[in-house]
Short mmCIF file of C-alpha atoms and ligand atoms in Angstrom, two decimals:
data_model
loop_
_atom_site.label_atom_id
_atom_site.label_comp_id
_atom_site.label_asym_id
_atom_site.label_seq_id
_atom_site.Cartn_x
_atom_site.Cartn_y
_atom_site.Cartn_z
CA MET A 4 0.00 0.00 0.00
CA LYS A 5 2.77 2.32 1.02
CA SER A 6 4.76 1.57 -2.14
CA VAL A 7 1.69 2.34 -4.32
CA LEU A 8 1.36 5.74 -2.64
CA PHE A 9 5.09 6.39 -3.11
CA SER A 10 5.05 5.52 -6.79
CA ARG A 11 1.97 7.73 -7.37
CA PHE A 12 3.75 10.55 -5.58
CA PHE A 13 6.86 10.22 -7.77
CA ILE A 14 4.78 10.09 -10.96
CA LEU A 15 2.94 13.30 -9.97
CA LEU A 16 6.03 15.13 -8.65
CA PRO A 17 7.47 16.26 -12.04
CA TRP A 18 4.04 17.53 -13.11
CA ILE A 19 3.64 19.50 -9.88
CA LEU A 20 7.11 21.02 -10.40
CA ILE A 21 6.28 21.98 -14.01
CA VAL A 22 3.07 23.71 -12.88
CA ILE A 23 4.94 25.61 -10.12
CA ILE A 24 7.66 26.77 -12.54
CA MET A 25 5.11 27.92 -15.10
CA LEU A 26 3.18 29.92 -12.51
CA ASP A 27 6.41 31.52 -11.33
CA VAL A 28 7.55 32.47 -14.86
CA ASP A 29 4.18 34.09 -15.47
CA THR A 30 4.41 36.34 -12.41
CA ARG A 31 7.86 37.56 -13.51
CA ARG A 32 6.43 39.07 -16.66
CA PRO A 33 5.63 42.78 -16.25
CA ALA A 34 1.91 43.43 -16.35
CA PRO A 35 0.47 44.37 -19.71
CA PRO A 36 -1.26 47.77 -19.65
CA LEU A 37 -4.88 47.68 -18.54
CA THR A 38 -6.14 49.19 -21.75
CA PRO A 39 -4.49 49.26 -25.15
CA ARG A 40 -1.95 52.01 -24.36
CA PRO A 41 -3.92 55.25 -24.31
CA TYR A 42 -2.60 57.84 -26.75
CA PHE A 43 -2.12 60.31 -23.92
CA SER A 44 -0.20 57.97 -21.65
CA PRO A 45 2.91 60.17 -21.35
CA TYR A 46 1.01 62.65 -19.18
CA VAL A 47 0.16 60.21 -16.51
CA VAL A 48 3.74 59.12 -15.97
CA GLY A 49 3.96 61.25 -12.86
CA ARG A 50 0.86 60.13 -11.09
CA GLY A 51 -0.62 57.25 -13.04
CA GLY A 52 2.73 55.48 -13.20
CA ALA A 53 2.25 54.48 -9.60
CA ARG A 54 -0.85 52.60 -10.61
CA LEU A 55 0.97 49.84 -12.40
CA PRO A 56 2.33 47.98 -9.35
CA LEU A 57 -1.05 48.42 -7.67
CA ARG A 58 -2.53 46.18 -10.28
CA ARG A 59 -0.64 43.34 -8.72
CA GLY A 60 -2.25 43.87 -5.38
CA GLY A 61 -0.25 46.65 -3.74
CA PRO A 62 3.17 46.63 -2.11
CA ASP A 63 2.35 44.20 0.69
CA SER A 64 0.49 41.50 -1.14
CA GLY A 65 2.03 38.26 -2.28
CA PRO A 66 2.68 38.19 -6.02
CA GLY A 67 3.13 41.96 -6.27
CA ARG A 68 5.83 41.95 -3.68
CA GLY A 69 7.69 39.10 -5.30
CA TRP A 70 7.53 40.77 -8.67
CA GLN A 71 8.90 44.03 -7.33
CA LYS A 72 11.70 42.34 -5.40
CA ARG A 73 12.93 40.46 -8.42
CA ASN A 74 12.98 43.66 -10.43
CA GLU A 75 15.33 45.33 -7.99
CA SER A 76 18.34 43.44 -9.33
CA ARG A 77 17.69 44.61 -12.89
CA PRO A 78 19.70 47.59 -14.16
CA GLN A 79 17.73 50.72 -13.28
CA PRO A 80 16.81 53.07 -16.13
CA ARG A 81 18.54 56.44 -15.99
CA PRO A 82 16.52 59.03 -14.07
CA GLU A 83 14.51 61.16 -16.49
CA PRO A 84 15.08 64.95 -16.48
CA PRO A 85 12.30 66.70 -14.56
CA LEU A 86 9.14 67.40 -16.55
CA PRO A 87 8.67 71.13 -17.16
CA THR A 88 5.80 72.36 -15.00
CA ILE A 89 2.78 73.55 -16.94
CA TYR A 90 1.27 76.68 -15.37
CA ALA A 91 -2.33 77.18 -16.46
CA ILE A 92 -3.72 80.66 -15.76
CA THR A 93 -7.52 80.58 -15.66
CA PRO A 94 -9.56 83.74 -15.19
CA THR A 95 -13.00 82.95 -13.80
CA TYR A 96 -16.07 84.87 -12.61
CA SER A 97 -19.18 84.11 -10.64
CA ARG A 98 -22.19 82.93 -12.66
CA PRO A 99 -24.62 80.00 -12.51
CA VAL A 100 -22.38 77.70 -14.61
CA GLN A 101 -19.10 78.54 -12.88
CA LYS A 102 -18.79 75.43 -10.74
CA ALA A 103 -19.76 73.19 -13.65
CA GLU A 104 -17.08 74.80 -15.85
CA LEU A 105 -14.43 74.51 -13.15
CA THR A 106 -15.37 70.88 -12.53
CA ARG A 107 -14.88 70.05 -16.21
CA LEU A 108 -11.56 71.85 -16.22
CA ALA A 109 -10.29 70.18 -13.05
CA ASN A 110 -11.26 66.76 -14.42
CA THR A 111 -8.99 67.43 -17.38
CA PHE A 112 -6.12 69.01 -15.45
CA ARG A 113 -6.10 66.21 -12.89
CA GLN A 114 -4.93 63.85 -15.61
CA VAL A 115 -1.94 65.99 -16.55
CA ALA A 116 1.32 65.39 -14.71
CA GLN A 117 3.17 68.33 -13.18
CA LEU A 118 0.48 70.94 -13.79
CA HIS A 119 0.01 73.95 -11.53
CA TRP A 120 -3.35 75.66 -11.80
CA ILE A 121 -3.44 79.42 -11.21
CA LEU A 122 -7.09 80.25 -10.79
CA VAL A 123 -7.79 83.99 -10.73
CA GLU A 124 -11.23 85.13 -9.67
CA ASP A 125 -12.67 88.28 -11.15
CA ALA A 126 -13.87 89.42 -7.74
CA ALA A 127 -13.04 91.72 -4.85
CA ALA A 128 -12.33 88.71 -2.63
CA ARG A 129 -11.82 84.98 -2.96
CA SER A 130 -15.26 83.36 -2.98
CA GLU A 131 -16.20 80.50 -0.72
CA LEU A 132 -17.46 78.46 -3.64
CA VAL A 133 -14.13 78.57 -5.47
CA SER A 134 -12.06 78.14 -2.27
CA ARG A 135 -14.00 75.03 -1.30
CA PHE A 136 -13.84 73.73 -4.83
CA LEU A 137 -10.06 74.13 -5.10
CA ALA A 138 -9.45 72.56 -1.72
CA ARG A 139 -11.11 69.38 -2.97
CA ALA A 140 -9.89 69.52 -6.57
CA GLY A 141 -6.81 67.36 -5.94
CA LEU A 142 -4.53 69.64 -7.94
CA PRO A 143 -1.51 71.81 -7.12
CA SER A 144 -3.05 75.25 -7.33
CA THR A 145 -2.85 78.93 -6.46
CA HIS A 146 -5.99 80.92 -5.81
CA LEU A 147 -5.83 84.63 -6.65
CA HIS A 148 -8.41 87.34 -7.13
CA VAL A 149 -8.64 90.79 -8.66
CA PRO A 150 -11.81 92.61 -9.68
CA THR A 151 -12.21 94.05 -13.16
CA PRO A 152 -12.86 97.79 -12.69
CA ARG A 153 -16.54 98.58 -13.35
CA ARG A 154 -15.72 100.80 -16.32
CA TYR A 155 -14.21 97.84 -18.16
CA LYS A 156 -17.16 95.52 -17.55
CA ARG A 157 -18.91 96.39 -20.78
CA PRO A 158 -19.77 94.35 -23.83
CA GLY A 159 -17.23 94.84 -26.56
CA LEU A 160 -14.30 95.35 -24.21
CA PRO A 161 -11.64 92.70 -23.69
CA ARG A 162 -12.25 90.37 -20.74
CA ALA A 163 -9.98 89.04 -18.02
CA THR A 164 -7.07 91.44 -18.64
CA GLU A 165 -6.46 92.14 -14.93
CA GLN A 166 -6.84 88.47 -13.99
CA ARG A 167 -4.27 87.22 -16.50
CA ASN A 168 -1.88 89.96 -15.39
CA ALA A 169 -2.34 88.90 -11.75
CA GLY A 170 -1.37 85.36 -12.77
CA LEU A 171 1.71 86.66 -14.59
CA ALA A 172 2.71 88.77 -11.57
CA TRP A 173 2.39 85.75 -9.27
CA LEU A 174 4.58 83.64 -11.57
CA ARG A 175 7.29 86.31 -11.76
CA GLN A 176 7.22 86.86 -8.02
CA ARG A 177 7.49 83.14 -7.30
CA HIS A 178 10.52 82.75 -9.54
CA GLN A 179 12.25 86.03 -8.84
CA HIS A 180 15.09 84.65 -6.70
CA GLN A 181 15.72 81.16 -7.93
CA ARG A 182 17.00 80.24 -11.38
CA ALA A 183 13.94 79.42 -13.45
CA GLN A 184 12.88 75.81 -13.24
CA PRO A 185 11.74 74.49 -16.61
CA GLY A 186 8.16 75.62 -17.05
CA VAL A 187 5.51 76.48 -19.61
CA LEU A 188 2.66 78.94 -19.23
CA PHE A 189 -0.63 78.94 -21.03
CA PHE A 190 -3.91 80.80 -20.66
CA ALA A 191 -6.75 78.37 -20.08
CA ASP A 192 -10.16 80.04 -20.16
CA ASP A 193 -12.64 78.20 -17.97
CA ASP A 194 -15.13 77.38 -20.74
CA ASN A 195 -12.86 75.85 -23.42
CA THR A 196 -12.35 72.13 -24.07
CA TYR A 197 -8.80 70.79 -23.81
CA SER A 198 -7.56 67.42 -25.08
CA LEU A 199 -4.87 65.72 -23.03
CA GLU A 200 -2.64 65.57 -26.11
CA LEU A 201 -2.47 69.37 -26.05
CA PHE A 202 -0.46 69.31 -22.83
CA GLN A 203 2.04 66.89 -24.28
CA GLU A 204 2.53 69.22 -27.23
CA MET A 205 2.95 72.41 -25.20
CA ARG A 206 5.27 70.81 -22.64
CA THR A 207 8.20 70.98 -25.08
CA THR A 208 7.77 74.72 -25.75
CA ARG A 209 11.22 76.33 -25.96
CA LYS A 210 10.07 79.96 -26.34
CA VAL A 211 6.58 80.41 -27.73
CA SER A 212 4.60 77.60 -29.34
CA VAL A 213 1.38 77.79 -31.38
CA TRP A 214 -1.30 75.39 -32.65
CA PRO A 215 -4.81 75.42 -34.18
CA VAL A 216 -7.95 76.22 -32.18
CA GLY A 217 -11.32 74.69 -33.05
CA LEU A 218 -14.71 76.47 -33.22
CA VAL A 219 -13.40 80.01 -33.16
CA GLY A 220 -13.42 83.21 -35.21
CA GLY A 221 -16.62 82.24 -37.00
CA ARG A 222 -14.92 79.18 -38.50
CA ARG A 223 -14.63 75.49 -37.72
CA TYR A 224 -11.05 76.26 -36.77
CA GLU A 225 -8.26 78.80 -37.07
CA ARG A 226 -4.65 77.84 -37.49
CA PRO A 227 -1.18 79.17 -38.10
CA LEU A 228 -0.03 78.41 -41.66
CA VAL A 229 3.28 76.57 -41.63
CA GLU A 230 5.93 76.18 -44.33
CA ASN A 231 9.19 74.32 -43.75
CA GLY A 232 8.53 74.23 -40.02
CA LYS A 233 7.95 78.02 -39.74
CA VAL A 234 4.79 80.05 -39.30
CA VAL A 235 4.24 82.08 -42.46
CA GLY A 236 0.65 83.32 -42.01
CA TRP A 237 -2.73 82.69 -40.46
CA TYR A 238 -5.85 80.87 -41.57
CA THR A 239 -8.49 82.93 -39.80
CA GLY A 240 -11.94 84.33 -40.46
CA TRP A 241 -11.30 87.61 -38.68
CA ARG A 242 -8.66 90.29 -39.10
CA ALA A 243 -5.92 88.24 -40.66
CA ASP A 244 -3.87 91.46 -40.59
CA ARG A 245 -3.20 91.04 -36.87
CA PRO A 246 0.53 90.35 -36.36
CA PHE A 247 -0.46 87.22 -34.42
CA ALA A 248 -3.95 86.25 -35.57
CA ILE A 249 -4.48 83.68 -32.86
CA ASP A 250 -6.88 83.00 -29.96
CA MET A 251 -5.76 82.91 -26.33
CA ALA A 252 -6.14 79.11 -26.41
CA GLY A 253 -3.70 78.77 -29.29
CA PHE A 254 -0.30 79.41 -27.73
CA ALA A 255 2.02 78.68 -24.81
CA VAL A 256 5.07 80.54 -23.53
CA SER A 257 8.08 79.20 -21.69
CA LEU A 258 8.59 80.40 -18.14
CA GLN A 259 12.04 81.64 -19.18
CA VAL A 260 10.50 84.01 -21.75
CA ILE A 261 8.00 85.30 -19.18
CA LEU A 262 10.81 86.02 -16.72
CA SER A 263 13.16 87.62 -19.21
CA ASN A 264 10.38 89.99 -20.39
CA PRO A 265 9.24 91.27 -17.00
CA LYS A 266 7.21 94.12 -18.51
CA ALA A 267 5.13 92.02 -20.88
CA VAL A 268 1.49 92.24 -19.76
CA PHE A 269 -2.02 92.50 -21.17
CA LYS A 270 -2.89 96.13 -21.75
CA ARG A 271 -6.19 97.92 -21.40
CA ARG A 272 -5.00 101.18 -22.88
CA GLY A 273 -5.39 101.17 -26.66
CA SER A 274 -6.28 97.51 -26.78
CA GLN A 275 -9.25 96.58 -28.94
CA PRO A 276 -11.30 93.43 -28.43
CA GLY A 277 -9.68 90.51 -30.13
CA MET A 278 -6.27 92.17 -30.14
CA GLN A 279 -5.17 91.10 -26.65
CA GLU A 280 -3.36 87.98 -27.80
CA SER A 281 -1.53 89.78 -30.58
CA ASP A 282 -0.62 92.76 -28.37
CA PHE A 283 0.80 90.41 -25.75
CA LEU A 284 2.75 88.18 -28.13
CA LYS A 285 4.25 91.22 -29.87
CA GLN A 286 6.00 92.07 -26.60
CA ILE A 287 7.75 88.72 -26.23
CA THR A 288 8.38 87.15 -29.63
CA THR A 289 8.35 87.40 -33.42
CA VAL A 290 6.37 85.38 -35.95
CA GLU A 291 9.61 83.82 -37.26
CA GLU A 292 10.42 82.51 -33.80
CA LEU A 293 7.12 80.67 -33.23
CA GLU A 294 7.28 76.91 -32.76
CA PRO A 295 4.43 75.13 -34.56
CA LYS A 296 2.93 72.22 -32.59
CA ALA A 297 0.21 69.65 -33.33
CA SER A 298 1.83 68.18 -36.47
CA ASN A 299 2.79 71.52 -38.03
CA CYS A 300 -0.54 73.01 -36.94
CA THR A 301 -2.70 70.46 -38.74
CA LYS A 302 -4.51 69.03 -35.69
CA VAL A 303 -7.16 70.59 -33.48
CA LEU A 304 -6.42 69.73 -29.84
CA VAL A 305 -8.36 72.55 -28.14
CA TRP A 306 -11.81 73.95 -28.81
CA HIS A 307 -13.10 77.42 -28.06
CA THR A 308 -16.40 76.07 -26.77
CA ARG A 309 -18.82 78.52 -25.16
CA THR A 310 -21.43 77.52 -22.67
CA GLU A 311 -25.00 78.50 -23.35
CA LYS A 312 -26.42 81.05 -20.92
CA VAL A 313 -28.45 79.02 -18.49
CA ASN A 314 -32.24 79.45 -18.35
CA LEU A 315 -33.34 80.30 -14.81
CA ALA A 316 -36.78 81.61 -15.78
CA ASN A 317 -38.50 79.31 -13.32
CA GLU A 318 -36.41 80.12 -10.28
CA PRO A 319 -38.84 80.91 -7.45
CA LYS A 320 -38.87 84.41 -5.96
CA TYR A 321 -40.65 83.23 -2.83
CA ARG A 322 -41.45 79.74 -1.46
CA LEU A 323 -37.78 78.95 -1.82
CA ASP A 324 -36.41 75.48 -1.21
CA THR A 325 -36.06 74.50 2.44
CA VAL A 326 -32.34 73.84 2.09
CA LYS A 327 -29.60 76.01 0.63
CA ILE A 328 -27.70 74.16 -2.06
CA GLU A 329 -24.52 75.22 -3.81
CA VAL A 330 -24.70 74.67 -7.58
C1 UGA B 17 -12.55 85.24 -26.31
C2 UGA B 17 -11.12 84.76 -26.07
O1 UGA B 17 -11.05 83.36 -26.30
C3 UGA B 17 -10.73 85.07 -24.62
O2 UGA B 17 -9.46 84.54 -24.35
C4 UGA B 17 -10.75 86.58 -24.45
O3 UGA B 17 -10.44 86.94 -23.13
C5 UGA B 17 -12.16 87.08 -24.74
O4 UGA B 17 -12.60 86.64 -26.05
C6 UGA B 17 -12.28 88.59 -24.67
O5 UGA B 17 -13.19 89.13 -25.30
O6 UGA B 17 -11.51 89.22 -23.97
P1 UGA B 17 -14.83 84.48 -25.02
O7 UGA B 17 -15.34 83.08 -25.04
O8 UGA B 17 -15.56 85.50 -25.80
O9 UGA B 17 -13.31 84.46 -25.41
O10 UGA B 17 -14.68 85.02 -23.51
P2 UGA B 17 -15.12 84.37 -22.13
O11 UGA B 17 -14.94 82.90 -22.17
O12 UGA B 17 -16.45 84.91 -21.74
O13 UGA B 17 -14.03 84.99 -21.15
C7 UGA B 17 -12.66 84.60 -21.17
C8 UGA B 17 -12.20 84.23 -19.76
O14 UGA B 17 -12.35 85.36 -18.92
C9 UGA B 17 -13.00 83.09 -19.12
O15 UGA B 17 -12.13 82.26 -18.41
C10 UGA B 17 -13.95 83.82 -18.19
O16 UGA B 17 -14.31 83.07 -17.03
C11 UGA B 17 -13.16 85.05 -17.79
N1 UGA B 17 -14.01 86.23 -17.51
C12 UGA B 17 -14.98 86.63 -18.37
C13 UGA B 17 -13.78 86.96 -16.36
O17 UGA B 17 -12.90 86.63 -15.57
N2 UGA B 17 -14.58 88.05 -16.09
C14 UGA B 17 -15.57 88.45 -16.93
O18 UGA B 17 -16.27 89.44 -16.62
C15 UGA B 17 -15.78 87.71 -18.09
MN1 MN B 18 -14.87 81.54 -23.73
#
């Protein structure tokens, strides 16, 4: 009886060993990505990169731990140079859709590595709504405020001049003593739509980069015209004679350029609507210097969407709701 058991054991033993070895080999293989590699994956390197080991059950669980340990002996890849920080300056003002707009924006920005959000309220003080919102947004951010003088709050006048300048002043102040860390600035209005690819494009800005903008200027898109890698003109439905016929959403500037042109700001005096971008860019660069992004300006990665004014015709004047709800 005993010998029968023994012989069965020895027959099974090699098979058991083969199964163990196969299981072990399988756990050594790095995990395949969850989804077919998303096209925007480079952005999530900073934060999302940490997710990969989690897929194997976190640092303390069995197979994950073993997999990580074994990897330690492999030659480590060289440390990557730090990602330039993207500073997004967003002017914003109180209105019924404000929190909805900011929520959409934060949901995009949260997916971008190394982004610092400079939110500038057009108000005499920081509002509770925006303060609470930012505190829970899960993003590195700076909350500023400056009111637009009443005389400039008229239709037909440029918007958000003071707010963008406050953002610029904060950036210059923050970097005044240290040598500039690599960084890129862009002006992100709170109602536009931004693809994640856009951030990958702008991150490599050396001085000033440009790209097409969708749904703007009375056209499906506007774009810089590019020949041999240089901007040679503008495809635009409105005042193509502007030196830089481009929307605020269509360019980014390196932090270095912002710091080495300390006087460059958005101007009220003499500035006509629609000329703000051009007036600003004139102070810091030339058309020849512009760096075309988005495949030589042939792809739309940002849209100048505008939110419909919300209909509140049925808001009660009396018999209000019994609770106060922030919207
Ligand atoms: C276009 C351009 O895309 C803007 O970059 C430019 O500032 C604006 O024209 C202009 O006329 O100055 P548009 O969609 O017409 O944009 O402007 P809004 O989206 O209404 O305003 C641009 C930004 O300024 C938004 O982030 C908005 O929240 C903010 N804003 C607007 C204020 O901070 N205060 C205001 O009173 C109005
Ligand atoms: Mn807008």
